[in-house]
Each structure stands twice: as structure tokens, then as C-alpha cells.
Short mmCIF file of C-alpha atoms in Angstrom, two decimals:
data_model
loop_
_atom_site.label_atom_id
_atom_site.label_comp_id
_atom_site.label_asym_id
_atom_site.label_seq_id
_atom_site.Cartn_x
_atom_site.Cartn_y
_atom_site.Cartn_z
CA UNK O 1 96.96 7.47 113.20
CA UNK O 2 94.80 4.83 115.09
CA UNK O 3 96.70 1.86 117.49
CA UNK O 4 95.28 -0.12 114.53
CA UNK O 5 96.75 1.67 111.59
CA UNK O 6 100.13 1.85 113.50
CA UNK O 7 100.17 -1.84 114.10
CA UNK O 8 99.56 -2.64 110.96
CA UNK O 9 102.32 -0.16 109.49
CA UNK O 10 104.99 -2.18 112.16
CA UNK O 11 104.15 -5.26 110.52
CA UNK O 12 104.26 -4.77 106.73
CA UNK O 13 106.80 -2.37 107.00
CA UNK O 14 105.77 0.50 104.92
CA UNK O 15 102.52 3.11 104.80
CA UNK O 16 100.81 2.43 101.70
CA UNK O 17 98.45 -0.67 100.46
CA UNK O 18 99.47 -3.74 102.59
CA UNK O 19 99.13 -5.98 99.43
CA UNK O 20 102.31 -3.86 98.03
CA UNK O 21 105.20 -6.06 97.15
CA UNK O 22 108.69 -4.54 95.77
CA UNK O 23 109.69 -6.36 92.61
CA UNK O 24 112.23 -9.25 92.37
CA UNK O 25 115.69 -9.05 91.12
CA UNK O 26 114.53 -11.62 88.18
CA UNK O 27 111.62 -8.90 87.22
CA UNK O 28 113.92 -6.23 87.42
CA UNK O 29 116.53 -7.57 85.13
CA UNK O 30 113.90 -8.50 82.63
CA UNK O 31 112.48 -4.90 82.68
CA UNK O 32 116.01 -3.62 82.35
CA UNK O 33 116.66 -6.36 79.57
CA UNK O 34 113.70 -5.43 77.84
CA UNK O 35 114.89 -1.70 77.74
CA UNK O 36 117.68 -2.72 76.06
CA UNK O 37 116.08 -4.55 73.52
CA UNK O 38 117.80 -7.74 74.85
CA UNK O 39 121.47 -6.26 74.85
CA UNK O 40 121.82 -6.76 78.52
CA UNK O 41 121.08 -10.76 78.05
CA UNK O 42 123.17 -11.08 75.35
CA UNK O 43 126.23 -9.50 76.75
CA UNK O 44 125.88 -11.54 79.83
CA UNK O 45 125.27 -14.89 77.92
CA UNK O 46 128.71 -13.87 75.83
CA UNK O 47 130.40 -13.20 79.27
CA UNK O 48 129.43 -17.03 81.33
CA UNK O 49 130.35 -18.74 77.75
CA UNK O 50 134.02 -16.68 77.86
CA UNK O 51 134.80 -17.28 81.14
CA UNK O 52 133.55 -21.08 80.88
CA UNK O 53 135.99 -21.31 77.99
CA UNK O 54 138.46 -20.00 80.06
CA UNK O 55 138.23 -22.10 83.01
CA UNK O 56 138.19 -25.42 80.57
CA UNK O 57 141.41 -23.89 78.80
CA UNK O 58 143.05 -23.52 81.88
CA UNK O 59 141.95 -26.93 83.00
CA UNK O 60 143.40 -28.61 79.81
CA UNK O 61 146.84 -26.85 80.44
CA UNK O 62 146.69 -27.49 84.02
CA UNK O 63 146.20 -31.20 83.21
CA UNK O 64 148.59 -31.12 80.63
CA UNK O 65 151.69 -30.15 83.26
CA UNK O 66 150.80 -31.57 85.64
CA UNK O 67 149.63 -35.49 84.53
CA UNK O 68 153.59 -36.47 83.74
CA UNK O 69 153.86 -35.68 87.06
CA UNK O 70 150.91 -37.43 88.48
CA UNK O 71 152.04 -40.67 86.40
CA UNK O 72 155.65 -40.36 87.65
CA UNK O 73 154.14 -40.67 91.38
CA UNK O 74 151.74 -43.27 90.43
CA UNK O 75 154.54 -45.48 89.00
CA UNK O 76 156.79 -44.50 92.04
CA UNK O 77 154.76 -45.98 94.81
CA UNK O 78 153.37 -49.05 92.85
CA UNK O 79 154.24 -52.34 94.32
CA UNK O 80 156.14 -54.94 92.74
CA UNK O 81 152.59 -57.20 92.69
CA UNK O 82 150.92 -53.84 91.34
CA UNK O 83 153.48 -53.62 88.65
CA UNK O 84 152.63 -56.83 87.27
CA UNK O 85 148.96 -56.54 87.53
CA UNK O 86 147.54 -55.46 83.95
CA UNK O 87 143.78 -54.82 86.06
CA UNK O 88 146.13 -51.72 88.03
CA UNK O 89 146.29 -48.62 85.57
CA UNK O 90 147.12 -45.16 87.72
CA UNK O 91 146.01 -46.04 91.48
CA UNK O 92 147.72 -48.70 93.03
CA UNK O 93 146.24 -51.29 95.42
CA UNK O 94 149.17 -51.84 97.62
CA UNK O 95 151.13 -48.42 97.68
CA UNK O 96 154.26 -48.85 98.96
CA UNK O 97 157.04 -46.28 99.51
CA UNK O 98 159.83 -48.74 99.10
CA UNK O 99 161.01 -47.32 95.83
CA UNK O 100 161.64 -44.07 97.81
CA UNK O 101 164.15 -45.81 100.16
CA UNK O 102 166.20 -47.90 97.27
CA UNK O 103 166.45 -44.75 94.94
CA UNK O 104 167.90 -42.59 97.93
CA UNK O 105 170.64 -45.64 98.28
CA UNK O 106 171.55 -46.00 94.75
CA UNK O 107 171.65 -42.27 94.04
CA UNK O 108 173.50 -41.33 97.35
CA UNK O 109 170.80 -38.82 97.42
CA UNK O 110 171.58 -36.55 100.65
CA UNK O 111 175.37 -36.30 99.66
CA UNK O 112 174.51 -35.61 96.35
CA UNK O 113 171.71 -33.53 97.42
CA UNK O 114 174.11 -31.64 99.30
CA UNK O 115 176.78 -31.03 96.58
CA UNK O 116 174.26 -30.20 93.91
CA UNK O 117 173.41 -27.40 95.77
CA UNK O 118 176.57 -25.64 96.94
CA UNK O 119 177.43 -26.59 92.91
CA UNK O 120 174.59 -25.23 91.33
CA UNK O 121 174.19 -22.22 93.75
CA UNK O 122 178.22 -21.06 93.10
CA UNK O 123 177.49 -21.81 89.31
CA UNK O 124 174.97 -19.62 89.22
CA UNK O 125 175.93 -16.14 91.25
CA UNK O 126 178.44 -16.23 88.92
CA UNK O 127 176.67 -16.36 85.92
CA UNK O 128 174.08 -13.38 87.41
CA UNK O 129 177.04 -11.37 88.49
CA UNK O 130 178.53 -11.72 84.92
CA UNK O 131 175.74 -11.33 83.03
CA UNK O 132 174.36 -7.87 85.14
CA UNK O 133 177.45 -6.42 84.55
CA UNK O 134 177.22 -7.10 80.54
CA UNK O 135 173.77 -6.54 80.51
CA UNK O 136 173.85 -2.98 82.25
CA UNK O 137 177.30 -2.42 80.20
CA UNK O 138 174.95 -2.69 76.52
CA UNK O 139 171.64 -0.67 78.26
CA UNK O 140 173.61 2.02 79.10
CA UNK O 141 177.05 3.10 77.15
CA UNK O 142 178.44 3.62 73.85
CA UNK O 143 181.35 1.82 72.83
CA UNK O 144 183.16 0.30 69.33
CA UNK O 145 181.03 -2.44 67.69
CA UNK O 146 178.58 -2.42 70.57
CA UNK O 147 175.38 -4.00 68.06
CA UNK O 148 178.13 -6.37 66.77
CA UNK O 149 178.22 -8.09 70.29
CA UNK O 150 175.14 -7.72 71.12
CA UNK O 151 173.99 -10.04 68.20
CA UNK O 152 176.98 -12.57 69.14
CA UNK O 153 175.04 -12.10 72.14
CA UNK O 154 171.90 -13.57 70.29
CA UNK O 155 173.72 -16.25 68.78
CA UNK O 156 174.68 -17.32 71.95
CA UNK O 157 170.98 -18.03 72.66
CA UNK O 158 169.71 -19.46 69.18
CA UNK O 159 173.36 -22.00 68.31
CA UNK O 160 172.75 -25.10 71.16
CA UNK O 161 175.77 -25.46 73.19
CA UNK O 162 176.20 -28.97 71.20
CA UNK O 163 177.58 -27.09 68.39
CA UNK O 164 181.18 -25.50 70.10
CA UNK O 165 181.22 -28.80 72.36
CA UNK O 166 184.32 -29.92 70.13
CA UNK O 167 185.99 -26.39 70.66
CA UNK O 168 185.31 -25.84 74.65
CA UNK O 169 186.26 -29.91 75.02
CA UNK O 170 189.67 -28.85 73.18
CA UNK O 171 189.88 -25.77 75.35
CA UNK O 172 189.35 -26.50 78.64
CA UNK O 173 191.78 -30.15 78.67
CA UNK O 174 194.56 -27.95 77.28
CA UNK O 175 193.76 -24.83 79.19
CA UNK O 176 196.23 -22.25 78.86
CA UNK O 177 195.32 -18.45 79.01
CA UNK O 178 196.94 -16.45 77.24
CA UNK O 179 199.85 -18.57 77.57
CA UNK O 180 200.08 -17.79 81.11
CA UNK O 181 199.20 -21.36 82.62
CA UNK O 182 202.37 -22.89 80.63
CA UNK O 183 204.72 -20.36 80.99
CA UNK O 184 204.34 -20.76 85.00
CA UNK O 185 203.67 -24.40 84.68
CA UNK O 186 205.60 -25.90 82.18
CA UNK O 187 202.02 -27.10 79.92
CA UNK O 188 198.83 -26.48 80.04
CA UNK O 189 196.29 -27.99 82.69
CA UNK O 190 193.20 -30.00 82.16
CA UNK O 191 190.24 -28.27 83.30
CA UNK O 192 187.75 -31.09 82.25
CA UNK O 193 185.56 -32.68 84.79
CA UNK O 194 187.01 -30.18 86.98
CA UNK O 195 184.24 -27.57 89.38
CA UNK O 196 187.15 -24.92 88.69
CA UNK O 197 186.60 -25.25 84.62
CA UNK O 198 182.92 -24.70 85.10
CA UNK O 199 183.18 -21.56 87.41
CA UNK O 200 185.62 -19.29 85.09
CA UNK O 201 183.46 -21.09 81.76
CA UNK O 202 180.08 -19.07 84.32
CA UNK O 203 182.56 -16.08 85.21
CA UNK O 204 183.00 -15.25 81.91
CA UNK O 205 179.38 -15.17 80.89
CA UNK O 206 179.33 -17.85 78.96
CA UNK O 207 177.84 -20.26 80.79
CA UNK O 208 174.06 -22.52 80.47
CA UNK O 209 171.76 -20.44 78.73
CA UNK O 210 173.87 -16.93 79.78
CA UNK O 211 172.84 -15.03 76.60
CA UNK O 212 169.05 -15.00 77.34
CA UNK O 213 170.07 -13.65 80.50
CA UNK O 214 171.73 -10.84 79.41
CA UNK O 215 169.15 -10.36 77.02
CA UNK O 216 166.40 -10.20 79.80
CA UNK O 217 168.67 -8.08 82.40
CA UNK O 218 169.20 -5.47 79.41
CA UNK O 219 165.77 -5.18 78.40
CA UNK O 220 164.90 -4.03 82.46
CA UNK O 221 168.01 -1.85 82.52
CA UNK O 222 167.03 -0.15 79.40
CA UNK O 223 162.91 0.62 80.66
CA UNK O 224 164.47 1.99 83.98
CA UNK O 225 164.49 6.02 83.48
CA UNK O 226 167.95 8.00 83.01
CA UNK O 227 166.85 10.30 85.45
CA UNK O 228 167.88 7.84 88.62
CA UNK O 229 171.01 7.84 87.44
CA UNK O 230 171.72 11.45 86.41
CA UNK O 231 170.53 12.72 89.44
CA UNK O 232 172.90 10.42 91.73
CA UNK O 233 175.72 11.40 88.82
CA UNK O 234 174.93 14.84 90.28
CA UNK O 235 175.19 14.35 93.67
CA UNK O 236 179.05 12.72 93.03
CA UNK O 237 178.19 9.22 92.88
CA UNK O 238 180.20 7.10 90.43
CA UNK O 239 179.46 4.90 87.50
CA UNK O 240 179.82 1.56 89.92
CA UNK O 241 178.68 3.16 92.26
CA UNK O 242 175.50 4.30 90.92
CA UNK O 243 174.79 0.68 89.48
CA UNK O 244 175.62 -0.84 93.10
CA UNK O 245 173.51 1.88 94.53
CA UNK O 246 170.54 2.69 92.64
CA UNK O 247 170.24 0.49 89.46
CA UNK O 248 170.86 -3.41 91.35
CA UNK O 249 168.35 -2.53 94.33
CA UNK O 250 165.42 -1.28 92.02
CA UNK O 251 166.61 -4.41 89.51
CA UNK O 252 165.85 -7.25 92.48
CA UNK O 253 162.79 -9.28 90.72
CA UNK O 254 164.77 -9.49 87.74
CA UNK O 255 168.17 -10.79 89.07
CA UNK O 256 165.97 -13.18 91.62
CA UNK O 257 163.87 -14.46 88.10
CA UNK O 258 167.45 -14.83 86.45
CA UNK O 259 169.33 -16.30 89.85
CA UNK O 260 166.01 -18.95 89.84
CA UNK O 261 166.22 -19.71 86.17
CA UNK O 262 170.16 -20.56 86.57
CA UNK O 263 169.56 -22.25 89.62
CA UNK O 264 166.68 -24.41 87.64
CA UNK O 265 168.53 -24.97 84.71
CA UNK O 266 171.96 -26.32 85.85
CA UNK O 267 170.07 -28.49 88.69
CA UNK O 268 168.79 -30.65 85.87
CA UNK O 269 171.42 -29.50 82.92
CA UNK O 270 172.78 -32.69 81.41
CA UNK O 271 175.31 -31.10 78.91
CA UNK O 272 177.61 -29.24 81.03
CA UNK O 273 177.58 -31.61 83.79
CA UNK O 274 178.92 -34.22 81.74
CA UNK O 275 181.72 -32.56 80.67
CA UNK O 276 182.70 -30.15 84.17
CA UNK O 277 180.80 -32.49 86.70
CA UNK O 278 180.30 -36.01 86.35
CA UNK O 279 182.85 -36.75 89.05
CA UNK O 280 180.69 -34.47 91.37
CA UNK O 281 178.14 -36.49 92.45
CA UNK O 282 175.69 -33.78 91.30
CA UNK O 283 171.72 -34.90 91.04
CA UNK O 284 171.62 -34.94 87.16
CA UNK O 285 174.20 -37.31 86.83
CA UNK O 286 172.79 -39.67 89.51
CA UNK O 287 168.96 -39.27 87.83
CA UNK O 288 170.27 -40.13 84.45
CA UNK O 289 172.64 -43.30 85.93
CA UNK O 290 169.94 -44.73 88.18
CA UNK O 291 167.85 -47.17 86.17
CA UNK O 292 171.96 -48.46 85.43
CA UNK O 293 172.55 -48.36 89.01
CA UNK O 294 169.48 -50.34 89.63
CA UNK O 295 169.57 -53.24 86.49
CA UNK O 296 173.06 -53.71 88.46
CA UNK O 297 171.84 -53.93 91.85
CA UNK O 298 168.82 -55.92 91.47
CA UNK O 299 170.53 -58.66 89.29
CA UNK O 300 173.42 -58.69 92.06
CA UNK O 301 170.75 -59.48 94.58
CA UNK O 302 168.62 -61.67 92.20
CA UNK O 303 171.25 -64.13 90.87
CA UNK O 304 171.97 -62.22 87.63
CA UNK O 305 168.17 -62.26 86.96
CA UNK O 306 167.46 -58.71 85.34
CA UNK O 307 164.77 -56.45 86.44
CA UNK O 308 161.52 -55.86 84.20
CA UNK O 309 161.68 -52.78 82.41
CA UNK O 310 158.31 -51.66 84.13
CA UNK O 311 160.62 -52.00 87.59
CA UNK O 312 163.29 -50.18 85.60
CA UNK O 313 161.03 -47.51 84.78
CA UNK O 314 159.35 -47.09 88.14
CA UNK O 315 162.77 -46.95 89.80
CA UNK O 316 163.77 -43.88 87.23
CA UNK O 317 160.57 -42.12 88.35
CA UNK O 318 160.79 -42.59 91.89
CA UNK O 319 164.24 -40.98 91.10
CA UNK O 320 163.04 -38.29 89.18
CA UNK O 321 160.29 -37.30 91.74
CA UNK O 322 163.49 -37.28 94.19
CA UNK O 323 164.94 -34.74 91.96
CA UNK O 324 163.35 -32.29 91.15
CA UNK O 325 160.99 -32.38 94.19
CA UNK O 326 163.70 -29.66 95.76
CA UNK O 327 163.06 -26.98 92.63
CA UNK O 328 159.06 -27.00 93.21
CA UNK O 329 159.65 -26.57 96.17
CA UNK O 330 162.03 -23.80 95.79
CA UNK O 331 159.08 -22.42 92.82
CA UNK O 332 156.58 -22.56 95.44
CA UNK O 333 158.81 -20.08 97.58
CA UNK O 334 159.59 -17.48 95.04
CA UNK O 335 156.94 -17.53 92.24
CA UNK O 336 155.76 -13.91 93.27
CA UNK O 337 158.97 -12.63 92.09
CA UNK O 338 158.40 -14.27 88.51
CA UNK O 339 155.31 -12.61 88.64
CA UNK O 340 156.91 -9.44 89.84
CA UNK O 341 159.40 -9.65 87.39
CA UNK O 342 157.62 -10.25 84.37
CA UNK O 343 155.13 -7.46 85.29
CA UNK O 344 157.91 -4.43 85.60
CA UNK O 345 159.72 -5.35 82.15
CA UNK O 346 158.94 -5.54 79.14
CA UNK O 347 160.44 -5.87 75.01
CA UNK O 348 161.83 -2.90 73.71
CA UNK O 349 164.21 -3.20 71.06
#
């Protein structure tokens, strides 16, 4: 090859015709298009048109959860001069964070911060300790009646706690079990608006919402294979032993889904609080009290003048932002065990 020919070959890159040119990614999708008599370009077309669906579904439930939210905020840091404006719709023009400082006052919010959560956390090891122990008890043995209490079980979860609330009132202000409590002292003690009445009501099982987890704990235990536990039944361990062992440590997402849902559920459970803990100073109570707390305060400091009800209202979501800004956070921590959870059981009947 001449110094001419090889220069030339260092500059186009390849022997051959320098006019040569290899074909676009366009022409070559058209070509391979056009040997599939257009399938290619209509399976594509079908594929940006489902996932665009997609993305405007999820954007529509996205918005959906999380615009209360965005309004709550919106009403929280609007000014007094904002609230009165009718020209101010979502975005303040004076933001102010004053709200934040007069709800943590009226709701005593870091003691009550603090008791909700040594309250709520008790409440609800209890009710995952109970509930594992039932729930592994009806995945696993035999015994008398066993699909008659599993559907009282059920009932537990469809009949609202409203319904017994004249039975478990009666109950728990003349406790006396077994006839134990009045034969030591002399009558029966009141339980009501007592912590101790709602940590044997969570002991038992029968705490907020304990059916569905026994339901969800029994549907794990049951799609986790015999073998685990036949082979440690082999080398001498136990029942209890066994389920401490080998079923609890493999069962972790689960309980931590179940422990999260409890935790969720009595931080912002209105029912039970009101009957066990209203005396508590426990974050429910204080959210649902506040915009009281606040009509009192305000026309104290005001001359008995009474606040607006859109200063009412922006008070009860400043409080309400205050509230339940500790669960997302706590979500934020542990959704991969929702996720985890979810993903390792499933419904079997």
C-alpha cells in the first residue's frame, strides 16, 4: 500500500470506498420496522402510551395524598393579615412560623410528645407479643373449635370497636377478674382512664385493630415451610423454643410491619384514648382539644373577642402538622420493611 493509500485509510477509518457511510440508528429501525410489517412501531407506540399512563396515574395519586397535607402547611404558616386576605389562596405573602410556637404551648407538645411515646410504644409490644403468640398458635396446631375462634377472630376486625364500647366501659370501671380483685380488695377497681386498663385490654389481644394482626402474622407463619421446624424438633429443640429460635427471627419484616402499624394507629387512635387515656396527656387528645384550647386562649388575651374560624382552623393544622410530623418521620425510617414484608407473604386461606 502507497504512503497515500495508508493516509487516507487513517483518516476515514476503514479500507473500502471513502464515500462509505454506516447507516443511522433511525434507518436501521425503519429497516427492522419494515421487516416486521410495522409490528416493531406499534409495540413501541403501545409501550410510551402505557408507561405515560402510568406516570399520570401515579401523579394523580401522588397529588391526591399528599395535597391535604400541602394545604395543612399552607394554612399553618399563613399570617394573621394573610388569613384575612381573600387575593391569598395556597402561598402566603408573609409566612410566619408563629402558629408553630402557640400550638407547642397550648398542646404542651414536648411533655406530651414524650408520654405519647413511652404510651404508645408499651401499648403496642404488647399487642405484637400477644398477637404472635395467637397467630403462630392457629398456623401451626390442632386444637377444639380452632375455625370457631379463628372467625371470632374475623369479627374482631369487621364489628368497629364502637359496638362493645357499652360492655368494655361496664367492664373495666367495675373490674374484677374472676372475682379475684374483690375477694382481695373488698370491690372491684376502676380501670377507666387508667394506662394499667389499656395494657392488660393490649395483653390480652384485644386491643386497636389486634384481629387484623393476627390475621396478617398467621398468614406468614402458615407460608413458612414445616421443614424449619421439624428439623430443629429433631435436634431436641422445644415447641417455644423453636418459635423463639427459628420461626420469630425469619418472621422480623412482619412483626416490624405489625409493631409500625400499632405504633401508627394508637398515636392518632381517638377511641381508646378517650376512654384509657385522656388524663395522659397523649398527642391525640391534645390535637383533637386544641382549636378549644385556642378559642379559650385567644379570647382571654383579646377581651372575650373570639377568634375567626379561619384562625381556628389554621391553629388545628399547625397542630396536626405537629402531630403526626413524628410518624412520617418514623415511615421514612422503616418503609423498606413494609416493602419487605409485603413481598415475603402472601393470602392463603
Amino acid at each position: 500500500m502507497t504512503k497515500f493509500g495508508a493516509t487516507k485509510v487513517a483518516k476515514t477509518g476503514k479500507t473500502g470506498k471513502s464515500g462509505d457511510k454506516k447507516p443511522s440508528n433511525f434507518a436501521k429501525y425503519r429497516e427492522r420496522n419494515r421487516a416486521s410489517d410495522g409490528y416493531l412501531l406499534r409495540t413501541d407506540i403501545r409501550r410510551v402510551l402505557g408507561n405515560f399512563l402510568m406516570v399520570v396515574l401515579l401523579f394523580g395519586l401522588c397529588f391526591l395524598i399528599l395535597q391535604p397535607l400541602f394545604h395543612q402547611f399552607s394554612n399553618a404558616i399563613m399570617s394573621r393579615d394573610d388569613l384575612f386576605d381573600p387575593t391569598v389562596i395556597t402561598i402566603p405573602r408573609q409566612p410566619s412560623w408563629a402558629n408553630f410556637r402557640q400550638a407547642a404551648e397550648l398542646m404542651n407538645y414536648w411533655s406530651s410528645l414524650f408520654s405519647t411515646i413511652v404510651i404508645t410504644f408499651s401499648v403496642a409490644v404488647l399487642q405484637i407479643a400477644a398477637c404472635t403468640l395467637v397467630a403462630y398458635g392457629f398456623s401451626r396446631f390442632n386444637f377444639p373449635l380452632k375455625r370457631f375462634w379463628f372467625a371470632c377472630v374475623i369479627v374482631t376486625i369487621i364489628v368497629p370497636p364502637h359496638t362493645i364500647m357499652a360492655s368494655m366501659f361496664l367492664n373495666f370501671r367495675f373490674f374484677d377478674l374472676f372475682g379475684f380483685v374483690s375477694l382481695i380488695n373488698g370491690e372491684p377497681i376502676n380501670l377507666l382512664q387508667t394506662v394499667q386498663g389499656y395494657l392488660i385490654l393490649s395483653a390480652g389481644a384485644m386491643g386497636l385493630r389486634n384481629g387484623l394482626y393476627i390475621f396478617m402474622l398467621r398468614q406468614y407463619f402458615r407460608n413458612m415451610p414445616k421443614e424449619l421446624e421439624e428439623s430443629a424438633w429433631v435436634d431436641g429443640c422445644g415447641k417455644l423454643r423453636t418459635f423463639a429460635q427459628i420461626m420469630l427471627p425469619d418472621a422480623v419484616p412482619m412483626l416490624v410491619s405489625c409493631f409500625l402499624f400499632a405504633f401508627v394507629w394508637q398515636w392518632t387512635d381517638g377511641f381508646y384514648t378517650g376512654m384509657f387515656l385522656q388524663g395522659q396527656g397523649v398527642m391525640a387528645h391534645q390535637m383533637s382539644s386544641l382549636g378549644e384550647a385556642f378559642r379559650v386562649a385567644y379570647a382571654n388575651m383579646n377581651d372575650a373577642v373570639p377568634p375567626s374560624i379561619a384562625q381556628i382552623e389554621a391553629m388545628i393544622s399547625t397542630g396536626v402538622l405537629m402531630g403526626i410530623t413524628p410518624i412520617i418521620a418514623i415511615y421514612l425510617v422503616a418503609q423498606r420493611f413494609f416493602v419487605e414484608s409485603i413481598g415475603q407473604s402472601g393470602i392463603k386461606m
